[in-house]
Amino acid sequence: AAFEVGDAVVVTVVDPDLDELPAVRETVMVYVTVDDTGDAEVVELAEDSLSSGIFRGSVPTTTNASNHTGALLTTVPTSASGSIVRAWYHDTVPEGGRAARLKMCSEAAVSGGQAYFRAGPDHLIVTVSDADLNTDPLRAEVSEAWANSSLGAVRVALTESGIDSASFTGAVPTTTSASPPAGTLQVAAV
């Protein structure tokens, strides 16, 4: 859609999965960027009506580089094509899923780090690559997983490797002791 500088860019997201509370008009945050200036704004979209799953919002545009807080900084078009504005949000749940947040999904790629390690001094490195865990494209997030051995299981705190990477990593201390400390994975001696 075309717009003139000073116009508001209207953003609409249609996603029934975002309607988690049928009796409440909910909101969703989207990220709007301008290609040629690199400017970006986070825009809150409000649900049109109760339980509609249709969210709308807008952000004004300006060419005033010295004062553009809350507005997208665009350039004055010198040709038929001006600034390109893109809006996106991260759809964390597939259509019809109706989950608030997925902790793990069958499509996630999980790797256990090194093939061999020494219990005690070495930690088991756990990496989970799962776009469903990446719910906020503007910050590195945290999640959790479980590390299992034939002798037990422990919860692993995972941290996203970077903003919007969808790759989460954590480390688990290991031991061959019959009485492992809390948070340490008991493994069999080889």
PDB file of C-alpha atoms in Angstrom:
ATOM      1  CA  ALA A   1       0.000   0.000   0.000  1.00  0.00           C
ATOM      2  CA  ALA A   2       1.213   3.510  -0.728  1.00  0.00           C
ATOM      3  CA  PHE A   3       1.272   6.328   1.794  1.00  0.00           C
ATOM      4  CA  GLU A   4       2.492   9.892   1.971  1.00  0.00           C
ATOM      5  CA  VAL A   5       4.927  11.227   4.541  1.00  0.00           C
ATOM      6  CA  GLY A   6       2.912  12.281   7.568  1.00  0.00           C
ATOM      7  CA  ASP A   7       0.296   9.580   7.029  1.00  0.00           C
ATOM      8  CA  ALA A   8      -0.164   6.884   9.621  1.00  0.00           C
ATOM      9  CA  VAL A   9       0.838   3.367   8.619  1.00  0.00           C
ATOM     10  CA  VAL A  10      -2.024   1.060   9.624  1.00  0.00           C
ATOM     11  CA  VAL A  11      -1.079  -2.486  10.624  1.00  0.00           C
ATOM     12  CA  THR A  12      -3.551  -5.383  10.884  1.00  0.00           C
ATOM     13  CA  VAL A  13      -2.839  -8.865  12.234  1.00  0.00           C
ATOM     14  CA  VAL A  14      -5.449 -11.610  11.910  1.00  0.00           C
ATOM     15  CA  ASP A  15      -4.588 -14.509  14.218  1.00  0.00           C
ATOM     16  CA  PRO A  16      -7.285 -16.323  16.225  1.00  0.00           C
ATOM     17  CA  ASP A  17      -4.612 -17.940  18.431  1.00  0.00           C
ATOM     18  CA  LEU A  18      -3.850 -14.538  19.952  1.00  0.00           C
ATOM     19  CA  ASP A  19      -7.379 -14.423  21.390  1.00  0.00           C
ATOM     20  CA  GLU A  20      -6.581 -16.178  24.672  1.00  0.00           C
ATOM     21  CA  LEU A  21      -9.180 -14.380  26.828  1.00  0.00           C
ATOM     22  CA  PRO A  22     -12.551 -14.287  25.041  1.00  0.00           C
ATOM     23  CA  ALA A  23     -14.010 -11.707  27.466  1.00  0.00           C
ATOM     24  CA  VAL A  24     -11.114  -9.250  27.013  1.00  0.00           C
ATOM     25  CA  ARG A  25      -9.991  -7.062  24.094  1.00  0.00           C
ATOM     26  CA  GLU A  26      -6.366  -8.148  23.940  1.00  0.00           C
ATOM     27  CA  THR A  27      -3.299  -6.568  22.362  1.00  0.00           C
ATOM     28  CA  VAL A  28      -0.307  -7.771  20.369  1.00  0.00           C
ATOM     29  CA  MET A  29       2.998  -6.026  19.756  1.00  0.00           C
ATOM     30  CA  VAL A  30       4.392  -5.781  16.214  1.00  0.00           C
ATOM     31  CA  TYR A  31       7.730  -4.542  14.981  1.00  0.00           C
ATOM     32  CA  VAL A  32       7.596  -1.970  12.168  1.00  0.00           C
ATOM     33  CA  THR A  33      10.761  -1.015  10.275  1.00  0.00           C
ATOM     34  CA  VAL A  34      11.738   1.417   7.511  1.00  0.00           C
ATOM     35  CA  ASP A  35      14.299  -0.026   5.092  1.00  0.00           C
ATOM     36  CA  ASP A  36      16.134   3.095   3.942  1.00  0.00           C
ATOM     37  CA  THR A  37      16.424   4.888   7.318  1.00  0.00           C
ATOM     38  CA  GLY A  38      16.759   1.826   9.538  1.00  0.00           C
ATOM     39  CA  ASP A  39      14.208   3.289  11.940  1.00  0.00           C
ATOM     40  CA  ALA A  40      12.010   0.895  13.891  1.00  0.00           C
ATOM     41  CA  GLU A  41       9.075   1.194  16.247  1.00  0.00           C
ATOM     42  CA  VAL A  42       7.219  -1.324  18.373  1.00  0.00           C
ATOM     43  CA  VAL A  43       3.504  -0.778  17.826  1.00  0.00           C
ATOM     44  CA  GLU A  44       0.728  -2.096  20.040  1.00  0.00           C
ATOM     45  CA  LEU A  45      -2.271  -3.435  18.121  1.00  0.00           C
ATOM     46  CA  ALA A  46      -5.633  -3.739  19.879  1.00  0.00           C
ATOM     47  CA  GLU A  47      -8.202  -6.425  19.186  1.00  0.00           C
ATOM     48  CA  ASP A  48     -11.110  -4.982  17.147  1.00  0.00           C
ATOM     49  CA  SER A  49     -13.764  -6.520  19.358  1.00  0.00           C
ATOM     50  CA  LEU A  50     -14.112  -9.225  21.968  1.00  0.00           C
ATOM     51  CA  SER A  51     -12.838 -12.581  20.734  1.00  0.00           C
ATOM     52  CA  SER A  52     -12.355 -11.403  17.117  1.00  0.00           C
ATOM     53  CA  GLY A  53      -8.687 -12.362  16.714  1.00  0.00           C
ATOM     54  CA  ILE A  54      -8.269  -9.248  14.515  1.00  0.00           C
ATOM     55  CA  PHE A  55      -5.782  -6.689  15.827  1.00  0.00           C
ATOM     56  CA  ARG A  56      -5.250  -3.179  14.437  1.00  0.00           C
ATOM     57  CA  GLY A  57      -2.999  -0.265  15.214  1.00  0.00           C
ATOM     58  CA  SER A  58      -1.111   2.532  13.518  1.00  0.00           C
ATOM     59  CA  VAL A  59       2.086   4.527  13.696  1.00  0.00           C
ATOM     60  CA  PRO A  60       2.618   7.979  12.157  1.00  0.00           C
ATOM     61  CA  THR A  61       5.434   8.747   9.714  1.00  0.00           C
ATOM     62  CA  THR A  62       7.721  11.771   9.618  1.00  0.00           C
ATOM     63  CA  THR A  63      10.843  13.102   7.899  1.00  0.00           C
ATOM     64  CA  ASN A  64      11.923  15.031  11.015  1.00  0.00           C
ATOM     65  CA  ALA A  65      15.118  13.196  11.994  1.00  0.00           C
ATOM     66  CA  SER A  66      15.680  15.344  15.083  1.00  0.00           C
ATOM     67  CA  ASN A  67      12.312  14.535  16.649  1.00  0.00           C
ATOM     68  CA  HIS A  68      10.671  11.311  15.552  1.00  0.00           C
ATOM     69  CA  THR A  69       9.938   9.559  18.859  1.00  0.00           C
ATOM     70  CA  GLY A  70       6.842   7.409  18.394  1.00  0.00           C
ATOM     71  CA  ALA A  71       6.851   7.942  14.620  1.00  0.00           C
ATOM     72  CA  LEU A  72       8.603   6.150  11.778  1.00  0.00           C
ATOM     73  CA  LEU A  73      11.401   8.166  10.202  1.00  0.00           C
ATOM     74  CA  THR A  74      10.992   7.980   6.417  1.00  0.00           C
ATOM     75  CA  THR A  75      12.732   9.797   3.593  1.00  0.00           C
ATOM     76  CA  VAL A  76      11.053  12.128   1.126  1.00  0.00           C
ATOM     77  CA  PRO A  77      10.631  10.042  -2.024  1.00  0.00           C
ATOM     78  CA  THR A  78      12.793  11.212  -4.913  1.00  0.00           C
ATOM     79  CA  SER A  79      11.412   8.615  -7.287  1.00  0.00           C
ATOM     80  CA  ALA A  80       8.272   6.569  -7.717  1.00  0.00           C
ATOM     81  CA  SER A  81       9.384   4.300  -4.897  1.00  0.00           C
ATOM     82  CA  GLY A  82       9.951   5.878  -1.513  1.00  0.00           C
ATOM     83  CA  SER A  83      10.658   4.327   1.839  1.00  0.00           C
ATOM     84  CA  ILE A  84       9.675   0.709   2.246  1.00  0.00           C
ATOM     85  CA  VAL A  85       7.914   0.034   5.544  1.00  0.00           C
ATOM     86  CA  ARG A  86       7.668  -3.520   6.845  1.00  0.00           C
ATOM     87  CA  ALA A  87       5.572  -4.764   9.745  1.00  0.00           C
ATOM     88  CA  TRP A  88       5.997  -8.156  11.352  1.00  0.00           C
ATOM     89  CA  TYR A  89       5.273 -10.094  14.476  1.00  0.00           C
ATOM     90  CA  HIS A  90       6.342 -13.518  15.648  1.00  0.00           C
ATOM     91  CA  ASP A  91       3.536 -16.075  15.405  1.00  0.00           C
ATOM     92  CA  THR A  92       4.418 -18.371  18.296  1.00  0.00           C
ATOM     93  CA  VAL A  93       1.579 -20.825  17.831  1.00  0.00           C
ATOM     94  CA  PRO A  94       0.431 -22.549  14.648  1.00  0.00           C
ATOM     95  CA  GLU A  95      -3.127 -21.826  13.536  1.00  0.00           C
ATOM     96  CA  GLY A  96      -5.660 -23.486  15.794  1.00  0.00           C
ATOM     97  CA  GLY A  97      -3.045 -24.297  18.450  1.00  0.00           C
ATOM     98  CA  ARG A  98      -4.629 -22.050  21.083  1.00  0.00           C
ATOM     99  CA  ALA A  99      -1.648 -22.356  23.450  1.00  0.00           C
ATOM    100  CA  ALA A 100      -0.317 -19.356  25.326  1.00  0.00           C
ATOM    101  CA  ARG A 101       3.275 -20.506  24.917  1.00  0.00           C
ATOM    102  CA  LEU A 102       4.843 -23.705  23.695  1.00  0.00           C
ATOM    103  CA  LYS A 103       7.631 -25.019  25.888  1.00  0.00           C
ATOM    104  CA  MET A 104       8.773 -27.565  23.308  1.00  0.00           C
ATOM    105  CA  CYS A 105       7.478 -28.842  20.006  1.00  0.00           C
ATOM    106  CA  SER A 106       8.164 -31.909  17.901  1.00  0.00           C
ATOM    107  CA  GLU A 107       9.891 -29.808  15.225  1.00  0.00           C
ATOM    108  CA  ALA A 108      12.538 -28.530  17.645  1.00  0.00           C
ATOM    109  CA  ALA A 109      16.102 -29.536  16.939  1.00  0.00           C
ATOM    110  CA  VAL A 110      17.918 -30.583  20.110  1.00  0.00           C
ATOM    111  CA  SER A 111      21.607 -31.300  20.361  1.00  0.00           C
ATOM    112  CA  GLY A 112      23.506 -32.499  23.386  1.00  0.00           C
ATOM    113  CA  GLY A 113      26.840 -30.876  22.690  1.00  0.00           C
ATOM    114  CA  GLN A 114      29.944 -33.017  22.748  1.00  0.00           C
ATOM    115  CA  ALA A 115      29.623 -36.774  22.112  1.00  0.00           C
ATOM    116  CA  TYR A 116      31.938 -37.663  25.028  1.00  0.00           C
ATOM    117  CA  PHE A 117      32.707 -35.723  28.166  1.00  0.00           C
ATOM    118  CA  ARG A 118      34.198 -36.290  31.596  1.00  0.00           C
ATOM    119  CA  ALA A 119      31.647 -36.323  34.380  1.00  0.00           C
ATOM    120  CA  GLY A 120      32.453 -33.703  36.980  1.00  0.00           C
ATOM    121  CA  PRO A 121      34.777 -31.239  35.280  1.00  0.00           C
ATOM    122  CA  ASP A 122      32.827 -31.121  32.001  1.00  0.00           C
ATOM    123  CA  HIS A 123      29.300 -29.819  31.667  1.00  0.00           C
ATOM    124  CA  LEU A 124      26.770 -31.273  29.265  1.00  0.00           C
ATOM    125  CA  ILE A 125      25.906 -28.468  26.828  1.00  0.00           C
ATOM    126  CA  VAL A 126      22.267 -28.515  25.706  1.00  0.00           C
ATOM    127  CA  THR A 127      21.147 -26.536  22.654  1.00  0.00           C
ATOM    128  CA  VAL A 128      17.510 -26.234  21.588  1.00  0.00           C
ATOM    129  CA  SER A 129      16.603 -24.583  18.269  1.00  0.00           C
ATOM    130  CA  ASP A 130      12.896 -23.805  18.364  1.00  0.00           C
ATOM    131  CA  ALA A 131      11.203 -20.759  16.832  1.00  0.00           C
ATOM    132  CA  ASP A 132       8.173 -21.307  19.087  1.00  0.00           C
ATOM    133  CA  LEU A 133      10.283 -20.376  22.127  1.00  0.00           C
ATOM    134  CA  ASN A 134      11.266 -17.083  20.491  1.00  0.00           C
ATOM    135  CA  THR A 135       8.233 -15.002  21.451  1.00  0.00           C
ATOM    136  CA  ASP A 136       9.838 -11.541  21.563  1.00  0.00           C
ATOM    137  CA  PRO A 137      11.945 -10.537  18.536  1.00  0.00           C
ATOM    138  CA  LEU A 138      13.396  -7.562  20.421  1.00  0.00           C
ATOM    139  CA  ARG A 139      15.214  -9.372  23.241  1.00  0.00           C
ATOM    140  CA  ALA A 140      17.127 -12.534  24.084  1.00  0.00           C
ATOM    141  CA  GLU A 141      14.792 -14.779  26.059  1.00  0.00           C
ATOM    142  CA  VAL A 142      15.050 -17.658  28.522  1.00  0.00           C
ATOM    143  CA  SER A 143      13.372 -21.048  28.587  1.00  0.00           C
ATOM    144  CA  GLU A 144      13.972 -24.475  30.058  1.00  0.00           C
ATOM    145  CA  ALA A 145      14.382 -28.111  29.083  1.00  0.00           C
ATOM    146  CA  TRP A 146      15.119 -31.388  30.824  1.00  0.00           C
ATOM    147  CA  ALA A 147      18.374 -33.345  30.568  1.00  0.00           C
ATOM    148  CA  ASN A 148      17.919 -37.069  31.180  1.00  0.00           C
ATOM    149  CA  SER A 149      20.309 -39.925  31.816  1.00  0.00           C
ATOM    150  CA  SER A 150      19.616 -43.543  32.714  1.00  0.00           C
ATOM    151  CA  LEU A 151      20.094 -42.490  36.365  1.00  0.00           C
ATOM    152  CA  GLY A 152      18.033 -39.317  36.599  1.00  0.00           C
ATOM    153  CA  ALA A 153      16.889 -36.026  35.135  1.00  0.00           C
ATOM    154  CA  VAL A 154      17.456 -32.320  35.863  1.00  0.00           C
ATOM    155  CA  ARG A 155      15.911 -29.102  34.657  1.00  0.00           C
ATOM    156  CA  VAL A 156      18.197 -27.025  32.394  1.00  0.00           C
ATOM    157  CA  ALA A 157      17.925 -23.232  32.215  1.00  0.00           C
ATOM    158  CA  LEU A 158      18.286 -22.141  28.587  1.00  0.00           C
ATOM    159  CA  THR A 159      19.239 -18.680  27.343  1.00  0.00           C
ATOM    160  CA  GLU A 160      18.667 -17.483  23.769  1.00  0.00           C
ATOM    161  CA  SER A 161      22.060 -17.056  22.077  1.00  0.00           C
ATOM    162  CA  GLY A 162      21.097 -13.644  20.683  1.00  0.00           C
ATOM    163  CA  ILE A 163      18.171 -11.394  19.908  1.00  0.00           C
ATOM    164  CA  ASP A 164      15.652 -13.193  17.664  1.00  0.00           C
ATOM    165  CA  SER A 165      17.968 -16.212  17.115  1.00  0.00           C
ATOM    166  CA  ALA A 166      15.544 -18.978  18.274  1.00  0.00           C
ATOM    167  CA  SER A 167      18.614 -20.922  19.477  1.00  0.00           C
ATOM    168  CA  PHE A 168      18.733 -21.559  23.231  1.00  0.00           C
ATOM    169  CA  THR A 169      21.724 -22.979  25.129  1.00  0.00           C
ATOM    170  CA  GLY A 170      22.312 -24.184  28.668  1.00  0.00           C
ATOM    171  CA  ALA A 171      24.926 -26.156  30.602  1.00  0.00           C
ATOM    172  CA  VAL A 172      24.338 -29.015  33.034  1.00  0.00           C
ATOM    173  CA  PRO A 173      26.921 -30.074  35.622  1.00  0.00           C
ATOM    174  CA  THR A 174      27.381 -33.851  35.744  1.00  0.00           C
ATOM    175  CA  THR A 175      28.629 -36.342  38.318  1.00  0.00           C
ATOM    176  CA  THR A 176      29.045 -40.083  38.812  1.00  0.00           C
ATOM    177  CA  SER A 177      28.362 -39.684  42.539  1.00  0.00           C
ATOM    178  CA  ALA A 178      25.513 -41.756  43.965  1.00  0.00           C
ATOM    179  CA  SER A 179      24.250 -38.592  45.702  1.00  0.00           C
ATOM    180  CA  PRO A 180      24.359 -35.781  43.128  1.00  0.00           C
ATOM    181  CA  PRO A 181      23.913 -32.190  44.326  1.00  0.00           C
ATOM    182  CA  ALA A 182      20.699 -30.432  43.304  1.00  0.00           C
ATOM    183  CA  GLY A 183      20.756 -29.373  39.644  1.00  0.00           C
ATOM    184  CA  THR A 184      23.501 -31.872  38.754  1.00  0.00           C
ATOM    185  CA  LEU A 185      22.836 -34.730  36.340  1.00  0.00           C
ATOM    186  CA  GLN A 186      23.912 -38.138  37.626  1.00  0.00           C
ATOM    187  CA  VAL A 187      25.556 -40.176  34.855  1.00  0.00           C
ATOM    188  CA  ALA A 188      27.041 -43.660  34.749  1.00  0.00           C
ATOM    189  CA  ALA A 189      30.814 -44.023  34.859  1.00  0.00           C
ATOM    190  CA  VAL A 190      32.251 -45.569  31.712  1.00  0.00           C
TER     191      VAL A 190
END
